Coordinates of C-alpha atoms and ligand atoms in Angstrom, one line a residue:
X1 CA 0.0 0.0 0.0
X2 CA 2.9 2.2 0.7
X3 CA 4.8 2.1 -2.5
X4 CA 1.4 2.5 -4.3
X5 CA 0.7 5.8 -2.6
X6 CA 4.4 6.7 -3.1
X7 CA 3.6 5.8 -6.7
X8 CA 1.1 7.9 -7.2
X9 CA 2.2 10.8 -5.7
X10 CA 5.8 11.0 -7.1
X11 CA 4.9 10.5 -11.1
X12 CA 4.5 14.5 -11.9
X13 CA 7.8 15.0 -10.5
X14 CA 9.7 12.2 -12.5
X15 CA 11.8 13.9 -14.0
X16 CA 13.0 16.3 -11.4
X17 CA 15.5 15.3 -8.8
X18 CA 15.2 12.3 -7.0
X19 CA 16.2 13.2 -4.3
X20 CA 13.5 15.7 -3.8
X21 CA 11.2 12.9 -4.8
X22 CA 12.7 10.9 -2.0
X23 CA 12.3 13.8 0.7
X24 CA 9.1 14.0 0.1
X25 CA 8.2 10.6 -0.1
X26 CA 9.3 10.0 3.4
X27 CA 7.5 13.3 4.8
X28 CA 4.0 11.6 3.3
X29 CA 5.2 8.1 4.4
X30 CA 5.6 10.0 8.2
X31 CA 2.4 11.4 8.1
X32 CA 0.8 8.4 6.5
X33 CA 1.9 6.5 9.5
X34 CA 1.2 9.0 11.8
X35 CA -2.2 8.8 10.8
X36 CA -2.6 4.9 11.1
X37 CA -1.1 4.3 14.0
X38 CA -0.6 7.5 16.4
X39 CA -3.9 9.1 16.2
X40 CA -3.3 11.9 14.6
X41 CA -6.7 13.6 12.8
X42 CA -6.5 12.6 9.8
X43 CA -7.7 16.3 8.6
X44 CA -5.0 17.8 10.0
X45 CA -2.4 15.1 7.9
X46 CA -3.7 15.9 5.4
X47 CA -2.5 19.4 5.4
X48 CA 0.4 18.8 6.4
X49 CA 0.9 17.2 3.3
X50 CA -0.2 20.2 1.1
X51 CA 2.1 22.2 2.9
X52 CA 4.7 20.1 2.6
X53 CA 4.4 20.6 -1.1
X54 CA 3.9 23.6 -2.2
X55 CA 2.7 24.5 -5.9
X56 CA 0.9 20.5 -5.7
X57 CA -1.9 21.1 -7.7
X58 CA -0.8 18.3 -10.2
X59 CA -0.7 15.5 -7.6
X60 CA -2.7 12.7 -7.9
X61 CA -3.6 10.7 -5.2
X62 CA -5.4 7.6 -6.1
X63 CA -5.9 6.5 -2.4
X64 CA -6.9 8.7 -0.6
X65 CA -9.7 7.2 1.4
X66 CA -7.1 6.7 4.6
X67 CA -5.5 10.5 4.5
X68 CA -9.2 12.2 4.3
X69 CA -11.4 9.6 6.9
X70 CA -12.8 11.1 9.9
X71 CA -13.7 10.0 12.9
X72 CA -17.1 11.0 14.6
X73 CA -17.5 8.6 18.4
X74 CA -20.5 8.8 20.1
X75 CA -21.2 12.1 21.9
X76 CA -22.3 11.1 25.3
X77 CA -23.0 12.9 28.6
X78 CA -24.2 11.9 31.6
X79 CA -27.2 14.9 31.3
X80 CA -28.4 12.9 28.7
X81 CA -30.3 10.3 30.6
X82 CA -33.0 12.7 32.3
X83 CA -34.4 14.4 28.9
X84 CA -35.6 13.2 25.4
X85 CA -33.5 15.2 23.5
X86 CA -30.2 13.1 23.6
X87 CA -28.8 13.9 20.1
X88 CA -25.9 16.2 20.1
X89 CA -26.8 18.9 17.2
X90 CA -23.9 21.0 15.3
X91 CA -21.5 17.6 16.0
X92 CA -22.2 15.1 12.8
X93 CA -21.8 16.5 9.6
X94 CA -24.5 17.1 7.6
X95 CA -23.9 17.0 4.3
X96 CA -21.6 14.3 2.5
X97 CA -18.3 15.5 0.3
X98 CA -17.1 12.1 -1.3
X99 CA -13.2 12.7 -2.2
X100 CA -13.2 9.7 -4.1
X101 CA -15.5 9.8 -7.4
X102 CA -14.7 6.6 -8.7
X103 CA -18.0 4.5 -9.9
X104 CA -19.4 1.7 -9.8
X105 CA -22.3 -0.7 -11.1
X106 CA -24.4 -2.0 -8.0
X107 CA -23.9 -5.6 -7.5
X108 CA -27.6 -7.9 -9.6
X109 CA -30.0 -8.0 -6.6
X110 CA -29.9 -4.6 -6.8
X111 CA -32.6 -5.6 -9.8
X112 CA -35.1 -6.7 -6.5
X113 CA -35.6 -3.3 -5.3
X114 CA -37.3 -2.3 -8.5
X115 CA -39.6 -5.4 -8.1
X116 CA -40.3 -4.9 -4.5
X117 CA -41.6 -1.3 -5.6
X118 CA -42.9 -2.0 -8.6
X119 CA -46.6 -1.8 -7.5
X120 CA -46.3 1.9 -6.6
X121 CA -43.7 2.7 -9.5
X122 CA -46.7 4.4 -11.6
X123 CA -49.1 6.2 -9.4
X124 CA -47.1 6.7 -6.3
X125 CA -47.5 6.7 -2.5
X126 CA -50.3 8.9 -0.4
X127 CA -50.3 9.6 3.1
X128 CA -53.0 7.5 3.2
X129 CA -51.9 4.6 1.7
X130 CA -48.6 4.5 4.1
X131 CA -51.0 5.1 7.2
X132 CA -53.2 2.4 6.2
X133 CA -50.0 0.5 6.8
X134 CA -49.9 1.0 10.4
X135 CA -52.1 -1.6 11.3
X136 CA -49.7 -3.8 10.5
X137 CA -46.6 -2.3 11.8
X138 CA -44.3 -1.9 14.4
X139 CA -43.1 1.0 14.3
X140 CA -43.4 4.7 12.0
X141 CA -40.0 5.6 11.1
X142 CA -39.2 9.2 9.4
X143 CA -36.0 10.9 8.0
X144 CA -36.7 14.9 7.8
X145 CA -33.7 16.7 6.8
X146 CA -31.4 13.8 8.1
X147 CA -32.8 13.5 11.1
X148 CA -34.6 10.6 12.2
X149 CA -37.6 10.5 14.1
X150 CA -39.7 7.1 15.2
X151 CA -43.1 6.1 17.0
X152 CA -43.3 2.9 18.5
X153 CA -46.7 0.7 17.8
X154 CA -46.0 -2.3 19.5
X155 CA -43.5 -4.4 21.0
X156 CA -40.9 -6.1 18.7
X157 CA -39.2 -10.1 19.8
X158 CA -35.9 -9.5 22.0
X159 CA -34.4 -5.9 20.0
X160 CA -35.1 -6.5 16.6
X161 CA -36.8 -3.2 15.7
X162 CA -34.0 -1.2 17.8
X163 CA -30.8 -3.0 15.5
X164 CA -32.7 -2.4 12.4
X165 CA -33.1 1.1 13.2
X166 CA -29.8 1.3 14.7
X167 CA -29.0 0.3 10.6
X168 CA -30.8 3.2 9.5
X169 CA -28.6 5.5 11.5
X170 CA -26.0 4.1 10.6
X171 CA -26.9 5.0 6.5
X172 CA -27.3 8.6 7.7
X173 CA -24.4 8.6 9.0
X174 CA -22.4 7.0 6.0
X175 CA -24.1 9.3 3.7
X176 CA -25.4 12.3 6.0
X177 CA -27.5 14.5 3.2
X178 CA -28.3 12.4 0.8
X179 CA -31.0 10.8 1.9
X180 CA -34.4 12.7 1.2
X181 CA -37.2 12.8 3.3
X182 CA -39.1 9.8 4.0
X183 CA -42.1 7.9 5.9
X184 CA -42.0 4.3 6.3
X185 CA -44.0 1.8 8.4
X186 CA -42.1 -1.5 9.4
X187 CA -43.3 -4.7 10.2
X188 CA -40.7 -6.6 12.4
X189 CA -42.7 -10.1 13.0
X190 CA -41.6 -12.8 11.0
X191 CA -44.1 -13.5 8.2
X192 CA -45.0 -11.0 5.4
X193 CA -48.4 -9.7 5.6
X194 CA -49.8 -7.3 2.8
X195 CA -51.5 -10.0 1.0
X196 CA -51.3 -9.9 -2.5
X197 CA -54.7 -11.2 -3.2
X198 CA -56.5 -8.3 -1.1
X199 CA -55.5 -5.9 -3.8
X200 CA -55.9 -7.9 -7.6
X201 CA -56.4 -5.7 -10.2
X202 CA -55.6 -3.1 -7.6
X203 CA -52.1 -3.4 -6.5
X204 CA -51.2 0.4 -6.8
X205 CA -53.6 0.8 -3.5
X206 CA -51.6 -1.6 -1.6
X207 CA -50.3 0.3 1.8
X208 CA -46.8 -0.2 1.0
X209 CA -45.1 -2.0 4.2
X210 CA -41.2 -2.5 4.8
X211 CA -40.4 -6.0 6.3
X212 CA -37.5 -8.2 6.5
X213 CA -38.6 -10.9 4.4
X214 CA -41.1 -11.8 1.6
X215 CA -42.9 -14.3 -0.8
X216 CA -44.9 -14.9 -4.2
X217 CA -48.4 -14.2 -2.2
X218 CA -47.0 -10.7 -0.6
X219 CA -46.4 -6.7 -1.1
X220 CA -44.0 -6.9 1.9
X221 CA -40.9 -4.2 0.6
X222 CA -37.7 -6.2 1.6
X223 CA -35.1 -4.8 4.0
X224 CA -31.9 -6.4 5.5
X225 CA -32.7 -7.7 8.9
X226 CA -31.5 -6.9 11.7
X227 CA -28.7 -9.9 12.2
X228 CA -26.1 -7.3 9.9
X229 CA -25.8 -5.1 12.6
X230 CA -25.7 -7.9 15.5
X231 CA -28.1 -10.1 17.6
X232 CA -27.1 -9.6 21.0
X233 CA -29.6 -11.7 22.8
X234 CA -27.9 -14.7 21.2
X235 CA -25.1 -13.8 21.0
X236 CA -24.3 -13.3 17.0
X237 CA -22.3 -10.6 16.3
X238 CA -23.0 -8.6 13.3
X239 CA -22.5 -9.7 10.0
X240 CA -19.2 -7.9 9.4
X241 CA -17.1 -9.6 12.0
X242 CA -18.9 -12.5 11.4
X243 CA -18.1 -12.4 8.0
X244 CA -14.3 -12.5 8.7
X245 CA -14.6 -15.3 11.6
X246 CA -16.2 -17.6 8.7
X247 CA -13.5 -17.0 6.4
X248 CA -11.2 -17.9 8.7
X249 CA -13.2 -20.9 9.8
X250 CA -13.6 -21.8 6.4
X251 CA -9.4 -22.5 6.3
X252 CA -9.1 -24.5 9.5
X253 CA -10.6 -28.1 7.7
X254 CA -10.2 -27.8 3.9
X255 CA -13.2 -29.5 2.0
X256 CA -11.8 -32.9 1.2
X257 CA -11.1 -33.5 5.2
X258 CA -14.3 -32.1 6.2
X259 CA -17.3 -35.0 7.3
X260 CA -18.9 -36.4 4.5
X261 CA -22.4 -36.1 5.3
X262 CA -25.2 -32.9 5.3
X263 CA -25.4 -31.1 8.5
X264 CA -28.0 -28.8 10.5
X265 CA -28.2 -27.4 13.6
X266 CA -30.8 -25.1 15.0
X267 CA -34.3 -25.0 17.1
X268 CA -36.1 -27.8 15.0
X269 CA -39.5 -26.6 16.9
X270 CA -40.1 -23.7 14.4
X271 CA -42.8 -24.3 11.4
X272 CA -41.8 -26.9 9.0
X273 CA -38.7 -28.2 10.3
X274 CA -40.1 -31.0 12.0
X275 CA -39.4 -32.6 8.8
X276 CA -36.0 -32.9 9.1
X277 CA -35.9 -34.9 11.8
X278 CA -36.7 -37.8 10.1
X279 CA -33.9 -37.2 8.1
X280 CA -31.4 -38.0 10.7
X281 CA -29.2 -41.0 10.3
X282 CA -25.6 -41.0 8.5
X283 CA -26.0 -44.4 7.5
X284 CA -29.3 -44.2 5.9
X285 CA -29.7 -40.7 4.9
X286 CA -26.1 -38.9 5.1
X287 CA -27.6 -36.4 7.3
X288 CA -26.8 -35.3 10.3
X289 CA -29.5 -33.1 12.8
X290 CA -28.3 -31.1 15.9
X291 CA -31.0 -29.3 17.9
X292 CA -30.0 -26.4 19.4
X293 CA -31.0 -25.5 22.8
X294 CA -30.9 -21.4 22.8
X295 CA -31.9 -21.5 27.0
X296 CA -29.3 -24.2 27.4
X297 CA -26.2 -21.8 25.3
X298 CA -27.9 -18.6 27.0
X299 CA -26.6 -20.3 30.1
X300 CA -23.5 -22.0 29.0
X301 CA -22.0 -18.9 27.9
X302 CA -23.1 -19.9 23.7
X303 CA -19.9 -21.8 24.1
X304 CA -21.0 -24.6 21.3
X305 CA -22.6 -22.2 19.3
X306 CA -19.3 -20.4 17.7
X307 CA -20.6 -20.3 14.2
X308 CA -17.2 -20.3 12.8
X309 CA -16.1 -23.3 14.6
X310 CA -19.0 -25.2 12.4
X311 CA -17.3 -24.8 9.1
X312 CA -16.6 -28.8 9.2
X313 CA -18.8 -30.6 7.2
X314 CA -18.7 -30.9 3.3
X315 CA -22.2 -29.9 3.3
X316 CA -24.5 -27.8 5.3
X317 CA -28.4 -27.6 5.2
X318 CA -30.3 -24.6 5.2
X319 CA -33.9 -24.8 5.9
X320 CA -36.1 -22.0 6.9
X321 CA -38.5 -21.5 9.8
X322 CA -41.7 -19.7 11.0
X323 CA -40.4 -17.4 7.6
X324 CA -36.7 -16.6 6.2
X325 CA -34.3 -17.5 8.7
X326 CA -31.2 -15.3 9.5
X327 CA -28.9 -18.3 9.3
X328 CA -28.9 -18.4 5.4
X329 CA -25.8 -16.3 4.9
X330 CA -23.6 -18.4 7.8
X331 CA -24.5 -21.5 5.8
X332 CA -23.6 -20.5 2.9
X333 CA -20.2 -18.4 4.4
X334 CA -18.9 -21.4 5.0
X335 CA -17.2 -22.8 1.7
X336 CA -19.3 -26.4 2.4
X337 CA -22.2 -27.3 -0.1
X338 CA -25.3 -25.3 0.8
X339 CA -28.3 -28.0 0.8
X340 CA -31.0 -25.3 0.3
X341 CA -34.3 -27.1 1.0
X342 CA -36.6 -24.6 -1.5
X343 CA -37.4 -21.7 0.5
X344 CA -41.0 -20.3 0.5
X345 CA -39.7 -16.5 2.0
X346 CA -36.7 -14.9 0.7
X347 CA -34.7 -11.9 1.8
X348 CA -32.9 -9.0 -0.1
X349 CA -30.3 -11.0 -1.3
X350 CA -31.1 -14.4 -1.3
X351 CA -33.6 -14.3 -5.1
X352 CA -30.7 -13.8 -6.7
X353 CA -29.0 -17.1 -5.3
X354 CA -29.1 -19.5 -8.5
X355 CA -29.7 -23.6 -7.4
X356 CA -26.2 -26.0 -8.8
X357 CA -24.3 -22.0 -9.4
X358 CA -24.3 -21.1 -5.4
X359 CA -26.3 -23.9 -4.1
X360 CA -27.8 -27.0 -4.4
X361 CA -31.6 -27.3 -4.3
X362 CA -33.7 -29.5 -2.5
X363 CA -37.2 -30.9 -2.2
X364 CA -38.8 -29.4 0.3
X365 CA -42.0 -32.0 0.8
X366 CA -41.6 -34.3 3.2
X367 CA -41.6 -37.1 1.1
X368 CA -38.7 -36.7 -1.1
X369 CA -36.6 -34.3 1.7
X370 CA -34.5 -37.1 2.7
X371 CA -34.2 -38.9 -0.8
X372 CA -33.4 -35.4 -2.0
X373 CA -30.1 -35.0 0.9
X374 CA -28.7 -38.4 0.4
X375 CA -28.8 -38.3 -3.6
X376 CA -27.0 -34.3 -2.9
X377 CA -23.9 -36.0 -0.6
X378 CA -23.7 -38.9 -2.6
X379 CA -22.8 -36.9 -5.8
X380 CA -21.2 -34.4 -3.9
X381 CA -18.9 -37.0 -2.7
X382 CA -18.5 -38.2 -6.0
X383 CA -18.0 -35.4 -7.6
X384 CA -15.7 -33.6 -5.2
X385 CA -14.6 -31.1 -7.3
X386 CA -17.9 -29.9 -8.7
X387 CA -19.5 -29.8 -5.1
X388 CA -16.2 -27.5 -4.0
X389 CA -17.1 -25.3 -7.3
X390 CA -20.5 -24.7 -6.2
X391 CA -19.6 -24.4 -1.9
X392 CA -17.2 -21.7 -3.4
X393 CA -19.3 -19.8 -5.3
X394 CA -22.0 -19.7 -2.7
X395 CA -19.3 -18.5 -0.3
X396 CA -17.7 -16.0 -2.8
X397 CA -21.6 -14.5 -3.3
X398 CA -22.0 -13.7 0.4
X399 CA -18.3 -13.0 0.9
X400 CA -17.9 -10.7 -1.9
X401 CA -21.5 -9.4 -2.7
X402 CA -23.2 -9.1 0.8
X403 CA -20.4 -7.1 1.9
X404 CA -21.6 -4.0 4.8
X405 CA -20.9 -1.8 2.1
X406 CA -23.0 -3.4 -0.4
X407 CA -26.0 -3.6 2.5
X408 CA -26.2 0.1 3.5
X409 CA -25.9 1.0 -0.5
X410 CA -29.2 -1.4 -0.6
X411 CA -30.9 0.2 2.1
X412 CA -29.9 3.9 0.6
X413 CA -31.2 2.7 -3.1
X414 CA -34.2 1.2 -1.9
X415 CA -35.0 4.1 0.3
X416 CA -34.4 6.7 -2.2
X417 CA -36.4 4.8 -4.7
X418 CA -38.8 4.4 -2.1
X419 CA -38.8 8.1 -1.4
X420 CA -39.2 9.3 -4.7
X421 CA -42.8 8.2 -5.2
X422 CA -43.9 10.0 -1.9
X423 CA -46.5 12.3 -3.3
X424 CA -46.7 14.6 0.1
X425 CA -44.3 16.3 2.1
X426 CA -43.3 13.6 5.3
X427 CA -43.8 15.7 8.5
X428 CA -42.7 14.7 12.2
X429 CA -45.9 12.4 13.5
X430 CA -47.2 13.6 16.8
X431 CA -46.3 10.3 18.7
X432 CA -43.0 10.0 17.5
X433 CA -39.4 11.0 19.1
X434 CA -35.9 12.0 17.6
X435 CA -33.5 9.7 17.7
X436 CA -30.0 9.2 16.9
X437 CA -26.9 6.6 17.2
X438 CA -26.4 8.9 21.1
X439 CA -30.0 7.7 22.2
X440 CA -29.8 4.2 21.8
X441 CA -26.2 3.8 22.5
X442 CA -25.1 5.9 25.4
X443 CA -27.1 4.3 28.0
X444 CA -26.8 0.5 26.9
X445 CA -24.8 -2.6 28.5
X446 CA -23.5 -5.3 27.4
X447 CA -23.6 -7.1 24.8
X448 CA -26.2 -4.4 23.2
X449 CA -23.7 -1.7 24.0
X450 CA -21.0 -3.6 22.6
X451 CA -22.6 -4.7 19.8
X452 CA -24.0 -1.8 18.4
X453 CA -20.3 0.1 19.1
X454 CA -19.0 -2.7 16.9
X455 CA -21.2 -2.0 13.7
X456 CA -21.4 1.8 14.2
X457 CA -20.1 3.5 10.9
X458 CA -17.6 6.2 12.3
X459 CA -17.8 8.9 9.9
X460 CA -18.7 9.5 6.3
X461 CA -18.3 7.5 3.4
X462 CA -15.3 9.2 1.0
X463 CA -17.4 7.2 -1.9
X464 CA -21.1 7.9 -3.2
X465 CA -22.9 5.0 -3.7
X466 CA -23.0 2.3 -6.3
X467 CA -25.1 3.2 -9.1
X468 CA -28.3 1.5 -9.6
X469 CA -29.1 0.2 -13.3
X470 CA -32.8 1.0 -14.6
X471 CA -35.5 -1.8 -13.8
X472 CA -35.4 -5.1 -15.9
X473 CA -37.9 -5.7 -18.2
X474 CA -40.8 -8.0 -16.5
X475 CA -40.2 -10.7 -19.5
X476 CA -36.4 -10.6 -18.2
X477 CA -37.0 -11.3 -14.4
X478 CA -39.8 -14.0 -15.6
X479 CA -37.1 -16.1 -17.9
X480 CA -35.2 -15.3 -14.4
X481 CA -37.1 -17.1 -12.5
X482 CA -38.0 -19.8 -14.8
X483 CA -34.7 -20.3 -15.3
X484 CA -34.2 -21.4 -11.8
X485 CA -37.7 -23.6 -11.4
X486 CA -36.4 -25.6 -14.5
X487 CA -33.2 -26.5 -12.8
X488 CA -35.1 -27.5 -9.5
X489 CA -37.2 -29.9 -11.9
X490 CA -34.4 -31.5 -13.4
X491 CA -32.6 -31.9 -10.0
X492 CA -36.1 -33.5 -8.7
X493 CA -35.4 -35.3 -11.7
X494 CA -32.1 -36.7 -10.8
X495 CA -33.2 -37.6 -7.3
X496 CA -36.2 -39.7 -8.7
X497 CA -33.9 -41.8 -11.5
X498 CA -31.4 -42.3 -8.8
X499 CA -33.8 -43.8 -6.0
X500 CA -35.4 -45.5 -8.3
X501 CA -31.9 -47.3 -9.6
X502 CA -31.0 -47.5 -5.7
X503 CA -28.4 -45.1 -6.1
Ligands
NAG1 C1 -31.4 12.1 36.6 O1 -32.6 12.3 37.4 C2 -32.6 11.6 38.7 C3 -33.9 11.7 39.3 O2 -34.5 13.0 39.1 C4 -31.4 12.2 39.5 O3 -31.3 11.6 40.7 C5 -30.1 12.1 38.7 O4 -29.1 12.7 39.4 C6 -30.2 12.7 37.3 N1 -29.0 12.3 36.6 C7 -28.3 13.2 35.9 C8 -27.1 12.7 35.2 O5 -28.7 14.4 35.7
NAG2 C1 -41.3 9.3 23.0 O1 -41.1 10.0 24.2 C2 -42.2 9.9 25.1 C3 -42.0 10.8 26.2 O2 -40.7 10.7 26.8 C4 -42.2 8.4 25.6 O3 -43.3 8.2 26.5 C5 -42.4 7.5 24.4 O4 -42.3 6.2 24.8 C6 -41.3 7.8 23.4 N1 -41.5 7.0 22.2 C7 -40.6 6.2 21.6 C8 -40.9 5.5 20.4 O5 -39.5 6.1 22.1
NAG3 C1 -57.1 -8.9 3.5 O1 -58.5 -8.9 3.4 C2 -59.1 -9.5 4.5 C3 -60.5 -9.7 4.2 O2 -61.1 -8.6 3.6 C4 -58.9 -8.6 5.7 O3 -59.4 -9.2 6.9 C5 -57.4 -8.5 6.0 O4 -57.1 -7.6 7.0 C6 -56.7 -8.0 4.7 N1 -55.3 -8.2 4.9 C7 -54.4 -7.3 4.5 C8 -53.0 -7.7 4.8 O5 -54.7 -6.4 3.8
NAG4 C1 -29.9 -37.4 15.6 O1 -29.3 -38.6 15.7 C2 -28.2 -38.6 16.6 C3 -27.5 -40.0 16.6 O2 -28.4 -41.0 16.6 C4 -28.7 -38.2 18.0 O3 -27.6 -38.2 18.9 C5 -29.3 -36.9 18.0 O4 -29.9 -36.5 19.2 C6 -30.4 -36.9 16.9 N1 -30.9 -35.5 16.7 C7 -32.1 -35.2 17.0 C8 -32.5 -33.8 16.8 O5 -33.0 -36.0 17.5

């Protein structure tokens, strides 16, 4: 990184002295470092440097994301826990100076945030239609000249509703001003609820209703859950540490030497996973089931429950819930061979997820389930390179693609989208209250302090945002999705030759 900055900053002066090229080198090497490692605002290095070089106007930097990065901590006092108003104003900037104007193309589930809003996208969205959606929400949230203001309907489970709009703050503070005004309702259950059948012929009316997950019979706008930010009460830490523990699990046991078998672990009590149980024999089936006991690793300390540590088996089995289930993106993390058993809910991310690219797709009725695992590990561990291929490129997706950056750039796109079909002016609801990273931070413990601390973005983003391509045509997302159904088929296929032929 050094000699690339050194690089780049030396090249108009080529021909000059090198000597001078050297001095000056070592004076932006010195402040470089001082800025890494001896706390030294970054700002203020960064004069120093133009100083140091008079007449620069010619000098390029090409990275300068570490020189112009500023720091903003949390701003909190001890008068802070006896009044409302606990956001510090004149501290956070509030309007957003990228240094580095480089571009780039959002990553292809971008595409779902067209979709998602796609039954406003002609007519628009009325005060009415968004406060029709309160009956179904949680909680109002609105963004008024960067500030954000919420009103709390009803209790959420554990702190879901807090660490999603903990994520919100954390946008506005990425990319403070760009944001324009909004007014969402959130739903922060588990199922989707705007049915789509209430509103055929009609869907325009729909009240338009952000959630965390959706389906083919739902209006439900998608959002990233949560889990990306942290799930204290069980101890996950958000996605972006967690992301780094699971590449590193992923190179303790290389594939070949991992256990040959499927594997799942998780509460087997929640909707439709009963099924699995029957599943579980290595000898018969090549599956593996764990239950996990969430009271039980509350008390131990979730000492078994170190999702990196899990990155063991060749393949892993993903199977959702009471709806989408947050553990989709460790599963897949983990360089094994996802076993997706057909979702019915998906989440931002996960439509975009192609079965035998990134996954390997499974029957989800409970008659062919277990035919469907064994005939997966048996060619998996005959075909041990192909299986790797596709464990790879299920980890590289969620490695490479759900990246935090890549997450808050969804949320910003969706929102703006979102935004621009407001046909009113959002105002401050009388029930609801400022709030800010100070408010829901200063005055936490634990594990909630800690993790929200750990997935607090500390200042603004030097980049804009990727840039979001125009909606797909419908015929496009259609062949899509075909696409995908006609490889499930010919897997079902596969499964029902090979049982037959006892293989
Ligand atoms: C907050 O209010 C309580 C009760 O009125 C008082 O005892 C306490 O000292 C106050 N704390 C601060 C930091 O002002
Ligand atoms: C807003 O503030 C009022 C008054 O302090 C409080 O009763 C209410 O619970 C707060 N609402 C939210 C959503 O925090
Ligand atoms: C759908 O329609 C039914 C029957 O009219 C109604 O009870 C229900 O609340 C509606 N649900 C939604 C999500 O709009
Ligand atoms: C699955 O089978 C193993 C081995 O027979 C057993 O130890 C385990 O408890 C079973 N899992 C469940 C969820 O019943």
């Amino acid at each position: 990184m050094h000699s690339k900055l050194v690089e780049a900053i030396t090249w108009p002066f080529k021909r000059r002295a090198s000597t001078i090229i050297l001095f000056y080198a070592i004076l932006l090497i010195a402040a470089f470092i001082g800025t890494r490692y001896m706390n030294v605002p970054s700002l203020a290095a960064t004069r120093l440097i133009r100083k140091a070089l008079p007449g620069s106007k010619q000098i390029t930097i090409t990275k300068p994301h570490i020189l112009e990065k500023k720091d903003f901590p949390l701003q909190c006092t001890p008068e802070m826990i006896n009044t409302t108003q606990t956001c510090p104003s004149n501290y956070y900037p509030t309007t957003f100076n990228p240094t580095d104007l480089s571009t780039r193309m959002c990553p292809e589930y971008f595409k779902w945030i067209h979709e998602d809003l796609q039954p406003w996208r002609d007519n628009g969205i009325t005060r009415e239609m968004v406060e029709a959606a309160r009956e179904h929400a949680f909680f109002r949230l609105v963004v008024i000249d960067g500030k954000v203001y919420w009103e709390k309907y009803r209790d959420a489970y554990q702190t879901r509703d807090v660490f999603t709009i903990w994520g919100i703050l954390q946008l506005l503070r990425l990319y403070p001003g760009k944001l324009p005004d909004l007014d969402i309702m959130f739903e922060a259950g588990d199922v989707p609820v705007v049915l789509k059948s209430n509103y055929t012929g009609h869907e325009s009316n729909a009240p338009p209703l952000f959630h965390y997950c959706g389906d083919d019979d739902t209006l439900d706008i998608v959002f990233p859950d949560w889990s990306f930010w942290g799930w204290p009460e069980i101890n996950i830490k958000g996605w972006e540490g967690l992301k780094k523990d699971l590449a590193e699990g992923n190179n303790r046991v290389p594939w070949m030497n991992r256990l040959p078998f499927a594997f799942w672990k998780g509460n087997a009590d929640m909707g439709d996973r009963i099924k699995l149980l029957q599943c579980n024999s290595t000898d018969q089936w090549k599956t593996q089931i764990a239950t996990q006991d969430w009271d039980q690793e509350t008390k131990l300390g979730f000492k078994s429950s170190n999702l990196a540590d899990q990155c063991v088996h060749r393949y892993k089995i993903y199977i959702e819930g009471i709806a989408w289930s947050v553990s989709e993106k460790y599963i897949l993390a983990c360089n094994s061979l996802a076993l997706l058993v057909t979702p019915k809910w998906y989440e931002f991310f996960t439509r975009s997820l192609i079965p035998m690219k990134h996954f390997w797709p499974i029957n989800p009725d409970p008659d062919n389930l277990c035919k469907s695992l064994k005939f997966a590990v048996n060619w998996g561990n005959k075909h041990t390179e192909k299986a790797q291929k596709i464990g790879r490129a299920g980890s590289k997706f969620v490695q490479e693609q759900l990246t935090m950056d890549n997450v808050y750039d969804y949320m910003f796109h969706l929102l703006n989208e979102y935004a621009k079909l407001l046909k009113y002016k959002p105002t401050v609801p009388p029930g609801a209250n400022e709030t800010c990273s100070e408010g829901m931070a200063c005055f936490q413990e634990g594990l909630q302090r800690q993790f929200r601390l750990d997935n607090m973005v500390k200042g603004p983003s030097n980049k804009n945002p990727c840039d979001l391509q125009p909606p797909q045509e419908p015929q496009l997302i259609k062949t899509f999705l075909d696409k995908q159904d006609s490889v499930r088929r010919r897997v079902d296929g596969w499964v029902a030759k090979g049982s037959a032929t006892g293989d």
